[in-house]
Tab-separated table of C-alpha atoms in Angstrom:
chain	number	residue	atom	x	y	z
A	1	MET	CA	-13.838	69.949	-123.340
A	2	ALA	CA	-15.108	67.982	-120.320
A	3	SER	CA	-17.080	65.472	-122.465
A	4	LEU	CA	-19.104	65.314	-125.490
A	5	ASN	CA	-22.778	65.105	-124.662
A	6	SER	CA	-25.182	63.218	-126.546
A	7	SER	CA	-26.366	66.358	-128.423
A	8	ILE	CA	-22.966	67.341	-129.981
A	9	LYS	CA	-21.211	65.377	-132.866
A	10	ILE	CA	-18.063	65.855	-133.987
A	11	HIS	CA	-17.885	67.225	-137.839
A	12	GLU	CA	-14.368	67.663	-138.252
A	13	HIS	CA	-10.794	68.042	-136.123
A	14	CYS	CA	-8.159	69.575	-137.376
A	15	TYR	CA	-5.018	71.771	-136.718
A	16	VAL	CA	-4.808	75.150	-138.487
A	17	ALA	CA	-1.340	76.567	-138.847
A	18	PRO	CA	0.466	79.901	-139.853
A	19	PRO	CA	1.150	80.286	-143.226
A	20	PRO	CA	4.313	78.909	-144.398
A	21	THR	CA	6.318	81.700	-145.230
A	22	SER	CA	6.008	82.798	-141.208
A	23	GLY	CA	9.193	82.511	-140.696
A	24	PRO	CA	11.851	80.362	-138.737
A	25	SER	CA	11.754	78.817	-135.252
A	26	SER	CA	11.298	81.794	-132.271
A	27	SER	CA	10.615	81.142	-128.769
A	28	TYR	CA	10.181	83.760	-125.656
A	29	PRO	CA	10.761	83.062	-121.887
A	30	LEU	CA	7.978	82.852	-119.256
A	31	THR	CA	7.938	85.581	-116.617
A	32	PHE	CA	7.458	85.028	-112.771
A	33	PHE	CA	3.922	86.616	-114.005
A	34	ASP	CA	3.386	83.547	-116.225
A	35	LEU	CA	5.117	81.044	-114.212
A	36	ILE	CA	2.563	81.188	-111.239
A	37	TRP	CA	-0.033	79.886	-113.689
A	38	LEU	CA	2.302	77.272	-115.102
A	39	ARG	CA	-0.146	73.813	-114.469
A	40	PHE	CA	-3.530	75.832	-113.453
A	41	HIS	CA	-6.535	74.759	-115.263
A	42	PRO	CA	-6.969	76.678	-118.758
A	43	VAL	CA	-9.062	80.041	-119.132
A	44	GLU	CA	-12.234	78.706	-121.372
A	45	ARG	CA	-14.480	81.081	-123.152
A	46	SER	CA	-17.401	80.581	-125.326
A	47	PHE	CA	-18.660	83.205	-127.612
A	48	PHE	CA	-22.167	82.719	-129.254
A	49	TYR	CA	-23.051	84.440	-132.678
A	50	SER	CA	-26.850	84.313	-133.938
A	51	PHE	CA	-27.165	84.043	-137.811
A	52	PRO	CA	-28.633	87.268	-139.487
A	53	PHE	CA	-30.879	85.092	-141.471
A	54	PRO	CA	-33.361	82.366	-140.094
A	55	ASN	CA	-32.989	79.031	-141.474
A	56	THR	CA	-29.216	79.033	-142.464
A	57	ASP	CA	-28.339	75.762	-144.471
A	58	PRO	CA	-25.952	73.611	-142.452
A	59	SER	CA	-23.976	73.062	-145.890
A	60	PHE	CA	-23.575	76.822	-146.305
A	61	PHE	CA	-21.945	76.966	-142.972
A	62	TYR	CA	-19.618	73.969	-143.596
A	63	GLU	CA	-18.822	74.848	-147.121
A	64	LYS	CA	-18.506	78.787	-146.869
A	65	VAL	CA	-18.196	79.836	-143.512
A	66	VAL	CA	-15.849	77.316	-141.533
A	67	PRO	CA	-13.186	77.674	-144.462
A	68	LYS	CA	-13.115	81.631	-144.169
A	69	PHE	CA	-12.826	80.738	-139.967
A	70	LYS	CA	-9.605	78.549	-141.035
A	71	THR	CA	-8.130	80.815	-143.649
A	72	SER	CA	-8.275	83.884	-141.269
A	73	LEU	CA	-7.285	82.059	-138.526
A	74	SER	CA	-3.795	80.933	-140.217
A	75	LEU	CA	-3.699	84.721	-141.136
A	76	THR	CA	-3.830	85.495	-137.207
A	77	LEU	CA	-1.297	83.231	-136.321
A	78	GLN	CA	1.343	84.943	-138.587
A	79	HIS	CA	1.116	87.627	-136.046
A	80	PHE	CA	0.522	85.574	-133.049
A	81	LEU	CA	3.169	82.962	-134.402
A	82	LEU	CA	3.828	81.549	-130.814
A	83	LEU	CA	0.244	80.382	-130.437
A	84	ALA	CA	0.987	77.977	-132.965
A	85	GLY	CA	3.599	76.237	-130.898
A	86	ASN	CA	4.002	74.633	-127.404
A	87	ILE	CA	5.219	75.531	-123.793
A	88	VAL	CA	8.186	73.341	-123.668
A	89	TRP	CA	11.210	72.788	-120.973
A	90	PRO	CA	14.530	72.378	-122.543
A	91	SER	CA	17.066	70.716	-120.414
A	92	GLU	CA	19.544	73.490	-120.462
A	93	LEU	CA	17.087	76.062	-119.118
A	94	LYS	CA	15.813	76.660	-115.422
A	95	THR	CA	12.589	77.828	-116.555
A	96	PRO	CA	9.834	76.907	-119.339
A	97	ILE	CA	9.601	78.820	-122.585
A	98	VAL	CA	7.015	79.071	-125.081
A	99	GLN	CA	8.471	77.877	-128.541
A	100	HIS	CA	7.286	77.586	-131.994
A	101	THR	CA	9.058	75.842	-134.854
A	102	PRO	CA	8.168	75.442	-138.499
A	103	ASP	CA	7.164	71.843	-137.658
A	104	ASP	CA	4.896	72.533	-135.375
A	105	VAL	CA	1.028	71.248	-136.535
A	106	GLY	CA	-0.945	74.343	-135.239
A	107	ILE	CA	-4.008	75.262	-133.075
A	108	SER	CA	-6.234	72.436	-132.562
A	109	LEU	CA	-9.734	73.181	-134.016
A	110	ILE	CA	-12.731	70.964	-133.456
A	111	ILE	CA	-16.060	71.490	-135.909
A	112	THR	CA	-19.202	70.280	-133.923
A	113	GLU	CA	-22.930	70.393	-134.200
A	114	SER	CA	-25.393	70.677	-131.588
A	115	GLU	CA	-29.045	69.661	-131.254
A	116	THR	CA	-29.384	71.613	-127.950
A	117	ASP	CA	-31.693	74.686	-128.098
A	118	PHE	CA	-29.736	77.558	-128.871
A	119	ASP	CA	-32.221	80.277	-127.623
A	120	LEU	CA	-32.262	78.473	-124.161
A	121	ILE	CA	-28.417	78.331	-124.162
A	122	LEU	CA	-28.574	82.532	-124.531
A	123	ASP	CA	-31.193	82.764	-121.949
A	124	ASN	CA	-30.128	84.647	-118.971
A	125	SER	CA	-31.858	82.169	-116.563
A	126	PRO	CA	-30.683	79.039	-114.798
A	127	HIS	CA	-29.466	76.044	-116.506
A	128	GLU	CA	-27.611	72.847	-116.081
A	129	THR	CA	-23.737	73.997	-115.764
A	130	ALA	CA	-22.884	70.922	-117.909
A	131	GLU	CA	-24.848	71.984	-121.015
A	132	SER	CA	-22.313	74.763	-121.830
A	133	ARG	CA	-19.161	72.462	-121.052
A	134	SER	CA	-19.681	70.561	-124.205
A	135	PHE	CA	-19.145	73.699	-126.044
A	136	VAL	CA	-15.492	74.375	-124.880
A	137	PRO	CA	-12.443	72.498	-126.301
A	138	ASN	CA	-9.761	70.524	-124.274
A	139	LEU	CA	-6.123	71.791	-123.887
A	140	GLU	CA	-3.513	69.200	-124.627
A	141	SER	CA	-0.719	68.908	-122.153
A	142	SER	CA	1.897	66.387	-121.153
A	143	ASP	CA	5.207	66.021	-118.640
A	144	THR	CA	7.027	67.360	-121.934
A	145	HIS	CA	4.809	70.158	-123.698
A	146	ALA	CA	1.503	71.769	-123.303
A	147	SER	CA	-0.587	73.708	-125.738
A	148	ASP	CA	-1.040	77.293	-125.881
A	149	ILE	CA	-4.646	77.427	-127.129
A	150	SER	CA	-7.239	75.482	-128.726
A	151	LEU	CA	-10.507	75.882	-130.558
A	152	GLN	CA	-13.632	74.772	-130.919
A	153	ILE	CA	-16.562	75.959	-133.292
A	154	THR	CA	-20.061	74.820	-132.702
A	155	LEU	CA	-22.787	74.965	-134.891
A	156	PHE	CA	-26.558	75.272	-133.932
A	157	PRO	CA	-28.397	74.496	-137.194
A	158	ASN	CA	-30.733	77.418	-138.309
A	159	LYS	CA	-29.790	79.450	-135.215
A	160	GLY	CA	-26.123	80.338	-134.934
A	161	PHE	CA	-22.799	79.209	-133.884
A	162	SER	CA	-20.378	79.298	-130.798
A	163	ILE	CA	-16.730	79.893	-130.644
A	164	GLY	CA	-15.022	78.125	-127.708
A	165	ILE	CA	-11.504	79.011	-126.647
A	166	SER	CA	-9.197	77.185	-124.036
A	167	THR	CA	-6.197	79.052	-123.261
A	168	HIS	CA	-2.912	78.228	-121.379
A	169	HIS	CA	-2.842	80.998	-118.476
A	170	ALA	CA	1.017	81.069	-118.623
A	171	VAL	CA	0.881	82.706	-122.125
A	172	LEU	CA	-2.389	84.602	-122.402
A	173	ASP	CA	-4.367	86.382	-120.052
A	174	GLY	CA	-7.945	87.731	-120.239
A	175	LYS	CA	-6.718	90.587	-122.397
A	176	SER	CA	-4.262	89.241	-124.672
A	177	SER	CA	-6.822	86.444	-125.349
A	178	THR	CA	-9.473	89.070	-126.313
A	179	MET	CA	-7.101	90.824	-128.449
A	180	PHE	CA	-6.286	87.802	-130.322
A	181	ILE	CA	-10.179	87.250	-130.828
A	182	LYS	CA	-10.650	90.484	-132.123
A	183	ALA	CA	-7.680	90.303	-134.382
A	184	TRP	CA	-9.050	87.328	-135.811
A	185	ALA	CA	-12.606	88.562	-136.137
A	186	SER	CA	-11.099	91.682	-137.904
A	187	LEU	CA	-9.060	89.383	-140.666
A	188	CYS	CA	-12.105	87.601	-141.145
A	189	TYR	CA	-14.381	90.517	-141.736
A	190	GLN	CA	-12.185	91.721	-144.186
A	191	MET	CA	-11.743	88.596	-146.068
A	192	ASP	CA	-15.683	88.606	-145.941
A	193	GLN	CA	-15.427	92.005	-147.584
A	194	GLU	CA	-13.215	90.251	-149.999
A	195	SER	CA	-10.120	92.323	-149.168
A	196	GLN	CA	-6.785	91.773	-151.089
A	197	SER	CA	-4.459	92.267	-148.521
A	198	PRO	CA	-5.874	92.095	-144.921
A	199	SER	CA	-4.065	93.191	-142.333
A	200	LEU	CA	-4.027	94.088	-138.631
A	201	VAL	CA	-4.504	97.521	-136.966
A	202	PRO	CA	-1.945	98.319	-134.830
A	203	GLU	CA	-3.725	97.763	-131.631
A	204	PHE	CA	-4.084	94.197	-132.321
A	205	GLU	CA	-0.336	93.454	-133.193
A	206	PRO	CA	0.847	91.624	-129.961
A	207	PHE	CA	4.007	92.833	-128.036
A	208	LEU	CA	5.815	89.767	-127.255
A	209	ASP	CA	9.020	90.914	-125.862
A	210	ARG	CA	9.420	89.260	-122.467
A	211	GLU	CA	12.901	91.016	-121.816
A	212	ILE	CA	11.341	94.245	-120.838
A	213	ILE	CA	9.945	92.603	-117.477
A	214	LYS	CA	12.914	92.603	-115.030
A	215	ASP	CA	13.297	90.223	-112.340
A	216	PRO	CA	16.377	91.299	-110.309
A	217	THR	CA	15.247	89.062	-107.451
A	218	GLY	CA	14.674	85.881	-109.375
A	219	LEU	CA	11.047	85.612	-108.772
A	220	ASP	CA	10.748	83.258	-111.859
A	221	LEU	CA	12.809	80.551	-110.070
A	222	HIS	CA	11.269	80.969	-106.460
A	223	PHE	CA	7.620	80.601	-108.435
A	224	THR	CA	9.197	77.673	-110.490
A	225	ASN	CA	10.804	75.568	-107.456
A	226	ASN	CA	7.940	76.066	-105.171
A	227	TRP	CA	5.365	74.728	-107.545
A	228	THR	CA	6.820	71.152	-106.702
A	229	GLU	CA	6.569	71.728	-102.919
A	230	SER	CA	2.833	72.934	-102.578
A	231	LEU	CA	1.520	70.811	-105.589
A	232	THR	CA	2.926	67.565	-103.791
A	233	LYS	CA	0.821	68.478	-100.494
A	234	PHE	CA	-2.387	69.438	-102.631
A	235	PHE	CA	-2.312	66.811	-105.441
A	236	PRO	CA	-0.169	63.817	-104.131
A	237	THR	CA	-1.351	61.172	-106.853
A	238	GLU	CA	-0.367	63.280	-109.589
A	239	ASN	CA	3.232	63.427	-111.189
A	240	ASN	CA	4.792	66.318	-109.497
A	241	SER	CA	8.197	66.255	-110.996
A	242	LYS	CA	9.679	69.527	-111.084
A	243	ARG	CA	9.887	69.621	-114.654
A	244	THR	CA	6.326	68.214	-115.871
A	245	LEU	CA	4.168	70.622	-117.756
A	246	LYS	CA	0.884	68.529	-117.166
A	247	ILE	CA	-1.903	70.752	-116.292
A	248	LEU	CA	-3.380	69.784	-113.038
A	249	PRO	CA	-6.984	68.015	-112.743
A	250	PHE	CA	-9.191	70.823	-111.704
A	251	PRO	CA	-12.409	69.263	-112.377
A	252	PRO	CA	-15.528	71.865	-112.967
A	253	LYS	CA	-18.356	70.975	-110.557
A	254	LEU	CA	-20.891	69.891	-112.508
A	255	ASP	CA	-23.341	68.061	-110.687
A	256	ASP	CA	-25.940	69.930	-108.830
A	257	SER	CA	-24.761	72.902	-110.313
A	258	VAL	CA	-26.792	75.773	-112.458
A	259	ARG	CA	-24.964	78.834	-114.654
A	260	ALA	CA	-26.994	81.894	-114.662
A	261	THR	CA	-26.655	85.238	-116.156
A	262	PHE	CA	-27.318	88.528	-114.117
A	263	GLU	CA	-27.516	91.971	-115.119
A	264	ILE	CA	-26.773	94.853	-113.013
A	265	THR	CA	-28.007	97.979	-114.460
A	266	ARG	CA	-26.646	101.780	-114.144
A	267	ALA	CA	-29.756	102.160	-111.657
A	268	ASP	CA	-29.321	99.472	-109.756
A	269	LEU	CA	-25.538	100.469	-109.387
A	270	ASP	CA	-26.303	103.904	-108.293
A	271	LYS	CA	-28.718	102.449	-105.705
A	272	ILE	CA	-26.119	100.455	-104.292
A	273	LYS	CA	-23.526	103.669	-104.184
A	274	THR	CA	-25.966	105.383	-102.524
A	275	ARG	CA	-27.020	102.643	-99.975
A	276	VAL	CA	-23.151	102.129	-99.134
A	277	LEU	CA	-22.004	105.749	-99.073
A	278	SER	CA	-25.120	106.792	-96.737
A	279	LYS	CA	-23.849	103.840	-94.120
A	280	TRP	CA	-20.281	104.751	-94.319
A	281	ASP	CA	-19.734	107.160	-91.308
A	282	ASN	CA	-21.338	104.862	-89.114
A	283	ALA	CA	-19.795	101.835	-90.380
A	284	THR	CA	-16.454	103.394	-89.795
A	285	MET	CA	-17.462	104.598	-86.178
A	286	ASN	CA	-18.383	101.076	-84.895
A	287	GLU	CA	-14.875	99.800	-86.458
A	288	GLN	CA	-13.057	102.456	-84.537
A	289	VAL	CA	-15.131	101.314	-81.253
A	290	LEU	CA	-14.026	97.546	-81.981
A	291	GLU	CA	-10.601	98.797	-82.862
A	292	SER	CA	-9.346	102.052	-81.440
A	293	SER	CA	-5.957	101.630	-83.628
A	294	LEU	CA	-7.778	101.226	-86.765
A	295	ILE	CA	-7.375	104.282	-89.127
A	296	PRO	CA	-10.649	105.025	-90.936
A	297	TYR	CA	-10.776	105.285	-94.472
A	298	ALA	CA	-11.928	108.803	-95.988
A	299	LYS	CA	-15.457	108.691	-97.192
A	300	PRO	CA	-15.215	108.117	-101.088
A	301	HIS	CA	-16.609	110.839	-103.177
A	302	THR	CA	-17.805	108.019	-105.490
A	303	LEU	CA	-17.495	104.166	-105.950
A	304	SER	CA	-16.412	102.421	-109.364
A	305	THR	CA	-18.629	100.140	-111.256
A	306	PHE	CA	-15.978	97.292	-110.213
A	307	VAL	CA	-16.135	98.523	-106.652
A	308	LEU	CA	-19.779	98.219	-106.653
A	309	THR	CA	-20.206	95.113	-108.541
A	310	CYS	CA	-17.493	93.159	-106.572
A	311	ALA	CA	-19.331	94.034	-103.347
A	312	TYR	CA	-22.487	93.354	-104.150
A	313	VAL	CA	-21.684	89.761	-105.419
A	314	SER	CA	-19.415	89.011	-102.513
A	315	VAL	CA	-22.383	89.715	-100.227
A	316	CYS	CA	-24.630	87.616	-102.296
A	317	ILE	CA	-22.084	84.411	-102.213
A	318	ALA	CA	-21.639	85.238	-98.238
A	319	LYS	CA	-25.514	84.810	-97.870
A	320	ALA	CA	-25.848	81.915	-99.987
A	321	ILE	CA	-22.665	79.938	-98.528
A	322	HIS	CA	-23.963	80.756	-95.196
A	323	GLY	CA	-27.737	79.814	-96.031
A	324	VAL	CA	-25.945	76.067	-96.540
A	325	GLU	CA	-23.289	76.346	-94.167
A	326	SER	CA	-24.351	78.345	-91.273
A	327	ASN	CA	-21.398	77.930	-88.948
A	328	ARG	CA	-19.074	79.019	-91.797
A	329	GLN	CA	-17.570	82.694	-91.035
A	330	LYS	CA	-15.241	83.421	-93.644
A	331	PHE	CA	-14.867	82.923	-97.510
A	332	VAL	CA	-12.156	84.231	-99.994
A	333	PHE	CA	-13.096	86.470	-103.167
A	334	ALA	CA	-10.178	86.916	-105.383
A	335	PHE	CA	-9.544	88.838	-108.448
A	336	THR	CA	-6.555	89.491	-110.835
A	337	VAL	CA	-4.843	92.867	-111.840
A	338	ASP	CA	-3.179	93.903	-114.867
A	339	CYS	CA	0.187	95.127	-113.721
A	340	ARG	CA	1.339	96.104	-116.780
A	341	ALA	CA	1.285	99.815	-116.824
A	342	ARG	CA	2.430	99.593	-112.846
A	343	LEU	CA	5.954	98.547	-113.806
A	344	GLU	CA	8.634	100.830	-113.264
A	345	GLN	CA	9.234	100.238	-117.189
A	346	PRO	CA	5.408	100.196	-118.270
A	347	VAL	CA	4.696	97.537	-120.560
A	348	PRO	CA	2.452	98.514	-123.615
A	349	ASN	CA	-1.073	97.566	-123.513
A	350	ASN	CA	-0.818	94.752	-126.229
């Protein structure tokens, strides 16, 4: 959480742990897929929910809803046990691990209340970026440990609430983070239906065995060792000791920034696809003239929604940048890829 603005007040700050019967200490190693994100800024997400009935009394939310959130969260952590622990780096190991012990306090959970206009937040039109930052919690880290996840529940009286989640990218990617939220929602729903024994469906049970990922060339050590050299260049004032786990400062750009939501409909995508395919042959011929050795790509029969969206967004970004920096000729557009199914021994989806 960047900072709590004047429209936010803290109702409670607590820690939620798995049930005491969850078992002994456990740990798993971080793989080369994980270690590259070791000190990166956490992944932050917010989910907003409207109340089904207007003018819901805040006391009902705090006395009935929040306790149910806490209990179902504790039950969820019983399945995602290591999320209640921390990233640590024992002196005898060459790389960090994720570890949970019965003495760990659990996940940080902040309950807040906001006077911000809930309907305005949900509106797609541009609004100040700083407004939504207050609904995302901070993820604790230090030289010796880093939290896996932290949560914040914010009440908007008579309107709804939000759940903000900050996750360590070395522990959870987008897919596993979403699965955790779905698992929590599933158990919470079962409790709301007064189920005597809430349980997770198999697709929400996490697969935590990192040993399935083979690393014969030692990429994990390569990434770990290169961190120090690279970070010293970009963050000369930070503690860049090889074994520090402190998340690096990546302050969000809040000044003079706005956030908006843009909806691309199926009709929009069809128009973009038709336009791109209609110009494909001309574009390929022009490239061949510029570089005769270039092997042209065959004209595809179709283009995926992902490709079309990325292409359209990148063109919009390029035009926006060029409007401010007319001399700038290049910019970077990056996206992550799920490699689970591409390994020689495929990793289960969960």
